[in-house]
Amino acid sequence: MFKHLGAICSLWLAMSSAQVLAVDYVLPVNGGSLVGENIYYTVPDDKRSLESIAAEFQLGLTNILEANPGLDPYLPKPGSTIIIPHQLILPNTKREGIVINTAEMRLYYYPKGKNMVQVLPIGIGQIGRDTPENWTTKVYRKRANPTWTPTARMRKEYAERGVILPDVWPAGPDNPMGLFALYVGNLYAIHGTNADFGIGLRVSQGCVRLRNDDIANLFAEVPVGTRVQFINQPIKASIEAGDTRYIEVHQPLSRSEAEFASDADIPLDIPATISGIIAHKNTDSFALKRALENRTGIPMRITQ
């Protein structure tokens, strides 16, 4: 079902032991938006969890599950081959500062003065506590060892489950915000976690959650005042060299618990910018239909 897609630009993996600490992509020089290269990976016979594999390759759980329909979300079958979706289309927006695409649960960081982008998997807000979208702000302040102040609503909900939250949760490794936080407004932050599970899922109270190594690196690199843009682009498209066209389709975010629980696909809204790319005389209508239906989160070539 999935074909190996060639790299359009360089992909650099900075590795410490087996753990990927950063995935940096060189920006295209031809005006395109397609970067990276997919990888095929054979699941080892060591009872490794899917979360462990996702973390090793700098992915969220949703990224790897979209690319591999039917994969066991907990313990993938040893010896099976899965695709590691490291090829992607850059979001259709300004390439500056931090761009958070909630639809694909990825954070893009464009360091100032460098011809590259760093891509990190994230966890986002639960249904009803949605992470913002269509919002541009900035990093107002940074704090190592942040405290966490639960809202009255949170304390009430936890109390109903028999858990009493303090007015202020002290800093430390058990703090739900982890060890580092970038504050992007009065209500929201980009921060770490005290859990080993949840990146690539809707788990937070609306903030953006990263694995601890990722937020530590981002905290060290991102200056106060950095532009931060929240977007929601489940469909991305690109025109590459030779007028070759690609589309990358993700499952849109559920807007209600009923929609989340339904087996039906969430309707896709195709914006005019995408229509202008895919509505072309050389578009393979069958390839386009498959991409829109399968929603693998992998760039698919749609040019005949």
GROMACS .gro file of C-alpha atoms in nm:
model
  304
    1MET     CA    1   0.000   0.000   0.000
    2PHE     CA    2   0.283   0.236   0.086
    3LYS     CA    3   0.564   0.316  -0.155
    4HIS     CA    4   0.909   0.442  -0.065
    5LEU     CA    5   0.920   0.814  -0.135
    6GLY     CA    6   1.256   0.966  -0.230
    7ALA     CA    7   1.411   1.245  -0.031
    8ILE     CA    8   1.370   1.593  -0.172
    9CYS     CA    9   1.612   1.745   0.075
   10SER     CA   10   1.855   1.625   0.338
   11LEU     CA   11   1.730   1.463   0.657
   12TRP     CA   12   1.963   1.474   0.953
   13LEU     CA   13   1.911   1.256   1.257
   14ALA     CA   14   2.108   1.353   1.567
   15MET     CA   15   2.118   1.039   1.778
   16SER     CA   16   2.230   0.952   2.130
   17SER     CA   17   2.236   0.573   2.166
   18ALA     CA   18   1.902   0.467   2.017
   19GLN     CA   19   1.715   0.782   2.114
   20VAL     CA   20   1.658   1.046   1.848
   21LEU     CA   21   1.706   1.387   2.007
   22ALA     CA   22   1.622   1.602   1.705
   23VAL     CA   23   1.498   1.569   1.350
   24ASP     CA   24   1.618   1.863   1.145
   25TYR     CA   25   1.523   1.914   0.781
   26VAL     CA   26   1.710   2.138   0.540
   27LEU     CA   27   1.462   2.376   0.380
   28PRO     CA   28   1.390   2.323   0.009
   29VAL     CA   29   1.575   2.552  -0.230
   30ASN     CA   30   1.344   2.495  -0.527
   31GLY     CA   31   1.039   2.668  -0.384
   32GLY     CA   32   0.877   2.340  -0.286
   33SER     CA   33   0.763   2.217   0.054
   34LEU     CA   34   0.838   1.844   0.051
   35VAL     CA   35   1.116   1.737   0.289
   36GLY     CA   36   1.261   1.420   0.430
   37GLU     CA   37   1.242   1.052   0.352
   38ASN     CA   38   1.035   0.767   0.489
   39ILE     CA   39   1.201   0.472   0.662
   40TYR     CA   40   1.102   0.106   0.683
   41TYR     CA   41   1.153  -0.051   1.025
   42THR     CA   42   1.131  -0.412   1.139
   43VAL     CA   43   0.982  -0.446   1.488
   44PRO     CA   44   1.234  -0.629   1.712
   45ASP     CA   45   1.139  -0.924   1.930
   46ASP     CA   46   1.198  -0.744   2.259
   47LYS     CA   47   0.839  -0.662   2.362
   48ARG     CA   48   0.899  -0.301   2.267
   49SER     CA   49   0.592  -0.080   2.296
   50LEU     CA   50   0.472   0.138   2.011
   51GLU     CA   51   0.535   0.442   2.232
   52SER     CA   52   0.900   0.335   2.261
   53ILE     CA   53   0.932   0.303   1.882
   54ALA     CA   54   0.757   0.637   1.827
   55ALA     CA   55   0.990   0.809   2.073
   56GLU     CA   56   1.298   0.652   1.913
   57PHE     CA   57   1.203   0.799   1.574
   58GLN     CA   58   1.075   1.134   1.706
   59LEU     CA   59   0.710   1.067   1.630
   60GLY     CA   60   0.382   1.091   1.815
   61LEU     CA   61   0.154   0.789   1.839
   62THR     CA   62  -0.096   0.938   1.596
   63ASN     CA   63   0.178   0.992   1.334
   64ILE     CA   64   0.281   0.627   1.339
   65LEU     CA   65  -0.074   0.488   1.363
   66GLU     CA   66  -0.197   0.695   1.069
   67ALA     CA   67   0.089   0.571   0.854
   68ASN     CA   68   0.030   0.208   0.955
   69PRO     CA   69  -0.345   0.130   0.971
   70GLY     CA   70  -0.425  -0.174   1.181
   71LEU     CA   71  -0.103  -0.155   1.383
   72ASP     CA   72  -0.141  -0.259   1.746
   73PRO     CA   73  -0.131   0.069   1.943
   74TYR     CA   74   0.044  -0.100   2.236
   75LEU     CA   75   0.261  -0.394   2.128
   76PRO     CA   76   0.327  -0.419   1.752
   77LYS     CA   77   0.396  -0.770   1.621
   78PRO     CA   78   0.766  -0.862   1.629
   79GLY     CA   79   0.911  -0.912   1.283
   80SER     CA   80   0.650  -0.694   1.116
   81THR     CA   81   0.765  -0.408   0.898
   82ILE     CA   82   0.621  -0.064   0.960
   83ILE     CA   83   0.671   0.269   0.789
   84ILE     CA   84   0.833   0.554   0.980
   85PRO     CA   85   0.674   0.869   0.832
   86HIS     CA   86   0.972   1.104   0.820
   87GLN     CA   87   0.874   1.258   0.488
   88LEU     CA   88   0.632   1.548   0.515
   89ILE     CA   89   0.504   1.863   0.352
   90LEU     CA   90   0.580   2.184   0.538
   91PRO     CA   91   0.268   2.373   0.650
   92ASN     CA   92   0.136   2.643   0.421
   93THR     CA   93   0.227   2.940   0.638
   94LYS     CA   94   0.513   3.174   0.722
   95ARG     CA   95   0.835   2.986   0.796
   96GLU     CA   96   0.934   3.176   1.106
   97GLY     CA   97   0.965   3.093   1.473
   98ILE     CA   98   0.737   2.818   1.600
   99VAL     CA   99   0.445   2.680   1.399
  100ILE     CA  100   0.212   2.435   1.574
  101ASN     CA  101  -0.013   2.232   1.346
  102THR     CA  102  -0.266   2.074   1.580
  103ALA     CA  103  -0.415   1.858   1.303
  104GLU     CA  104  -0.093   1.657   1.262
  105MET     CA  105   0.026   1.705   1.622
  106ARG     CA  106   0.363   1.844   1.519
  107LEU     CA  107   0.560   2.150   1.620
  108TYR     CA  108   0.785   2.316   1.360
  109TYR     CA  109   1.068   2.539   1.477
  110TYR     CA  110   1.247   2.759   1.222
  111PRO     CA  111   1.562   2.893   1.395
  112LYS     CA  112   1.641   3.249   1.295
  113GLY     CA  113   1.925   3.276   1.043
  114LYS     CA  114   1.935   2.902   0.968
  115ASN     CA  115   1.812   2.728   0.654
  116MET     CA  116   1.645   2.445   0.842
  117VAL     CA  117   1.339   2.342   1.041
  118GLN     CA  118   1.319   2.122   1.347
  119VAL     CA  119   1.008   1.906   1.375
  120LEU     CA  120   0.885   1.772   1.709
  121PRO     CA  121   0.582   1.558   1.800
  122ILE     CA  122   0.338   1.704   2.052
  123GLY     CA  123   0.038   1.621   2.266
  124ILE     CA  124  -0.254   1.864   2.250
  125GLY     CA  125  -0.573   1.953   2.435
  126GLN     CA  126  -0.854   1.710   2.504
  127ILE     CA  127  -1.191   1.753   2.337
  128GLY     CA  128  -1.356   2.048   2.507
  129ARG     CA  129  -1.016   2.178   2.619
  130ASP     CA  130  -0.884   2.235   2.272
  131THR     CA  131  -0.541   2.375   2.196
  132PRO     CA  132  -0.584   2.709   2.012
  133GLU     CA  133  -0.586   2.731   1.634
  134ASN     CA  134  -0.568   3.023   1.392
  135TRP     CA  135  -0.383   3.224   1.657
  136THR     CA  136  -0.050   3.404   1.633
  137THR     CA  137   0.128   3.502   1.952
  138LYS     CA  138   0.484   3.488   2.087
  139VAL     CA  139   0.694   3.343   2.366
  140TYR     CA  140   0.634   3.588   2.651
  141ARG     CA  141   0.856   3.419   2.906
  142LYS     CA  142   1.048   3.101   2.980
  143ARG     CA  143   1.071   2.917   3.307
  144ALA     CA  144   1.276   2.621   3.422
  145ASN     CA  145   1.118   2.412   3.698
  146PRO     CA  146   0.769   2.560   3.652
  147THR     CA  147   0.490   2.519   3.904
  148TRP     CA  148   0.138   2.423   3.799
  149THR     CA  149  -0.176   2.599   3.920
  150PRO     CA  150  -0.484   2.383   3.854
  151THR     CA  151  -0.804   2.573   3.780
  152ALA     CA  152  -1.107   2.538   4.008
  153ARG     CA  153  -1.270   2.326   3.736
  154MET     CA  154  -0.974   2.089   3.727
  155ARG     CA  155  -0.965   2.052   4.105
  156LYS     CA  156  -1.339   1.975   4.107
  157GLU     CA  157  -1.309   1.713   3.832
  158TYR     CA  158  -1.017   1.542   4.002
  159ALA     CA  159  -1.196   1.552   4.338
  160GLU     CA  160  -1.491   1.368   4.181
  161ARG     CA  161  -1.244   1.090   4.098
  162GLY     CA  162  -1.109   1.093   4.452
  163VAL     CA  163  -0.791   1.290   4.376
  164ILE     CA  164  -0.728   1.610   4.568
  165LEU     CA  165  -0.508   1.855   4.378
  166PRO     CA  166  -0.310   2.125   4.560
  167ASP     CA  167  -0.374   2.492   4.485
  168VAL     CA  168  -0.023   2.504   4.339
  169TRP     CA  169   0.168   2.194   4.234
  170PRO     CA  170   0.535   2.243   4.327
  171ALA     CA  171   0.816   2.225   4.073
  172GLY     CA  172   0.993   1.897   4.014
  173PRO     CA  173   0.990   1.581   3.803
  174ASP     CA  174   0.637   1.490   3.921
  175ASN     CA  175   0.495   1.821   3.803
  176PRO     CA  176   0.252   1.771   3.508
  177MET     CA  177   0.431   2.057   3.326
  178GLY     CA  178   0.766   1.882   3.343
  179LEU     CA  179   1.089   2.071   3.399
  180PHE     CA  180   1.063   2.347   3.135
  181ALA     CA  181   0.791   2.574   3.001
  182LEU     CA  182   0.758   2.839   2.729
  183TYR     CA  183   0.461   3.063   2.809
  184VAL     CA  184   0.274   3.187   2.501
  185GLY     CA  185  -0.016   3.364   2.673
  186ASN     CA  186  -0.207   3.383   2.999
  187LEU     CA  187  -0.364   3.040   2.957
  188TYR     CA  188  -0.128   2.840   2.739
  189ALA     CA  189   0.227   2.709   2.745
  190ILE     CA  190   0.456   2.475   2.555
  191HIS     CA  191   0.593   2.245   2.824
  192GLY     CA  192   0.721   1.904   2.923
  193THR     CA  193   0.544   1.620   3.101
  194ASN     CA  194   0.564   1.386   3.397
  195ALA     CA  195   0.424   1.097   3.192
  196ASP     CA  196   0.582   0.853   2.946
  197PHE     CA  197   0.268   0.832   2.734
  198GLY     CA  198   0.058   1.087   2.550
  199ILE     CA  199   0.271   1.249   2.281
  200GLY     CA  200   0.068   1.242   1.962
  201LEU     CA  201  -0.259   1.223   2.156
  202ARG     CA  202  -0.520   1.462   2.293
  203VAL     CA  203  -0.425   1.451   2.658
  204SER     CA  204  -0.361   1.803   2.789
  205GLN     CA  205  -0.579   2.078   2.931
  206GLY     CA  206  -0.514   2.283   2.616
  207CYS     CA  207  -0.140   2.338   2.639
  208VAL     CA  208   0.118   2.187   2.403
  209ARG     CA  209   0.302   1.893   2.558
  210LEU     CA  210   0.645   1.763   2.450
  211ARG     CA  211   0.868   1.480   2.563
  212ASN     CA  212   1.116   1.596   2.822
  213ASP     CA  213   1.429   1.581   2.604
  214ASP     CA  214   1.248   1.779   2.334
  215ILE     CA  215   1.130   2.059   2.561
  216ALA     CA  216   1.475   2.080   2.721
  217ASN     CA  217   1.636   2.134   2.378
  218LEU     CA  218   1.365   2.374   2.263
  219PHE     CA  219   1.388   2.570   2.589
  220ALA     CA  220   1.761   2.615   2.536
  221GLU     CA  221   1.726   2.731   2.175
  222VAL     CA  222   1.411   2.945   2.161
  223PRO     CA  223   1.450   3.307   2.277
  224VAL     CA  224   1.178   3.511   2.445
  225GLY     CA  225   0.988   3.708   2.183
  226THR     CA  226   0.989   3.422   1.927
  227ARG     CA  227   0.683   3.423   1.702
  228VAL     CA  228   0.440   3.135   1.770
  229GLN     CA  229   0.160   3.045   1.530
  230PHE     CA  230  -0.113   2.789   1.593
  231ILE     CA  231  -0.275   2.641   1.281
  232ASN     CA  232  -0.507   2.352   1.196
  233GLN     CA  233  -0.412   2.207   0.855
  234PRO     CA  234  -0.518   1.842   0.816
  235ILE     CA  235  -0.446   1.870   0.442
  236LYS     CA  236  -0.116   1.995   0.302
  237ALA     CA  237  -0.008   2.001  -0.061
  238SER     CA  238   0.299   2.098  -0.261
  239ILE     CA  239   0.419   2.153  -0.617
  240GLU     CA  240   0.770   2.018  -0.660
  241ALA     CA  241   1.028   2.015  -0.941
  242GLY     CA  242   0.887   1.915  -1.279
  243ASP     CA  243   0.539   2.027  -1.173
  244THR     CA  244   0.505   1.711  -0.962
  245ARG     CA  245   0.225   1.749  -0.709
  246TYR     CA  246   0.189   1.589  -0.368
  247ILE     CA  247  -0.083   1.584  -0.104
  248GLU     CA  248  -0.059   1.488   0.264
  249VAL     CA  249  -0.386   1.412   0.441
  250HIS     CA  250  -0.445   1.365   0.814
  251GLN     CA  251  -0.763   1.275   0.995
  252PRO     CA  252  -0.921   1.605   1.108
  253LEU     CA  253  -0.952   1.662   1.481
  254SER     CA  254  -1.281   1.552   1.639
  255ARG     CA  255  -1.492   1.841   1.764
  256SER     CA  256  -1.712   1.641   2.002
  257GLU     CA  257  -1.708   1.318   2.201
  258ALA     CA  258  -1.977   1.179   1.972
  259GLU     CA  259  -1.767   1.252   1.665
  260PHE     CA  260  -1.464   1.096   1.831
  261ALA     CA  261  -1.655   0.779   1.915
  262SER     CA  262  -1.807   0.746   1.569
  263ASP     CA  263  -1.661   0.503   1.315
  264ALA     CA  264  -1.744   0.745   1.034
  265ASP     CA  265  -1.470   0.956   0.881
  266ILE     CA  266  -1.475   1.322   0.979
  267PRO     CA  267  -1.555   1.538   0.674
  268LEU     CA  268  -1.259   1.711   0.513
  269ASP     CA  269  -1.272   2.078   0.430
  270ILE     CA  270  -1.047   2.144   0.131
  271PRO     CA  271  -0.931   2.508   0.137
  272ALA     CA  272  -0.886   2.711  -0.179
  273THR     CA  273  -0.507   2.698  -0.149
  274ILE     CA  274  -0.518   2.317  -0.167
  275SER     CA  275  -0.780   2.313  -0.442
  276GLY     CA  276  -0.553   2.532  -0.653
  277ILE     CA  277  -0.281   2.265  -0.637
  278ILE     CA  278  -0.485   1.947  -0.681
  279ALA     CA  279  -0.729   2.079  -0.944
  280HIS     CA  280  -0.490   2.031  -1.235
  281LYS     CA  281  -0.514   1.857  -1.571
  282ASN     CA  282  -0.232   1.615  -1.480
  283THR     CA  283  -0.382   1.510  -1.146
  284ASP     CA  284  -0.444   1.137  -1.114
  285SER     CA  285  -0.800   1.134  -0.981
  286PHE     CA  286  -0.767   0.781  -0.842
  287ALA     CA  287  -0.447   0.864  -0.652
  288LEU     CA  288  -0.612   1.177  -0.515
  289LYS     CA  289  -0.920   0.982  -0.408
  290ARG     CA  290  -0.707   0.723  -0.227
  291ALA     CA  291  -0.512   0.992  -0.044
  292LEU     CA  292  -0.830   1.170   0.068
  293GLU     CA  293  -0.988   0.845   0.183
  294ASN     CA  294  -0.690   0.670   0.345
  295ARG     CA  295  -0.558   0.975   0.537
  296THR     CA  296  -0.221   0.819   0.618
  297GLY     CA  297  -0.044   1.146   0.696
  298ILE     CA  298   0.215   1.051   0.431
  299PRO     CA  299   0.279   1.274   0.127
  300MET     CA  300   0.135   1.099  -0.178
  301ARG     CA  301   0.220   1.183  -0.537
  302ILE     CA  302  -0.098   1.268  -0.732
  303THR     CA  303   0.055   1.364  -1.067
  304GLN     CA  304  -0.006   1.121  -1.352
   0.00000   0.00000   0.00000
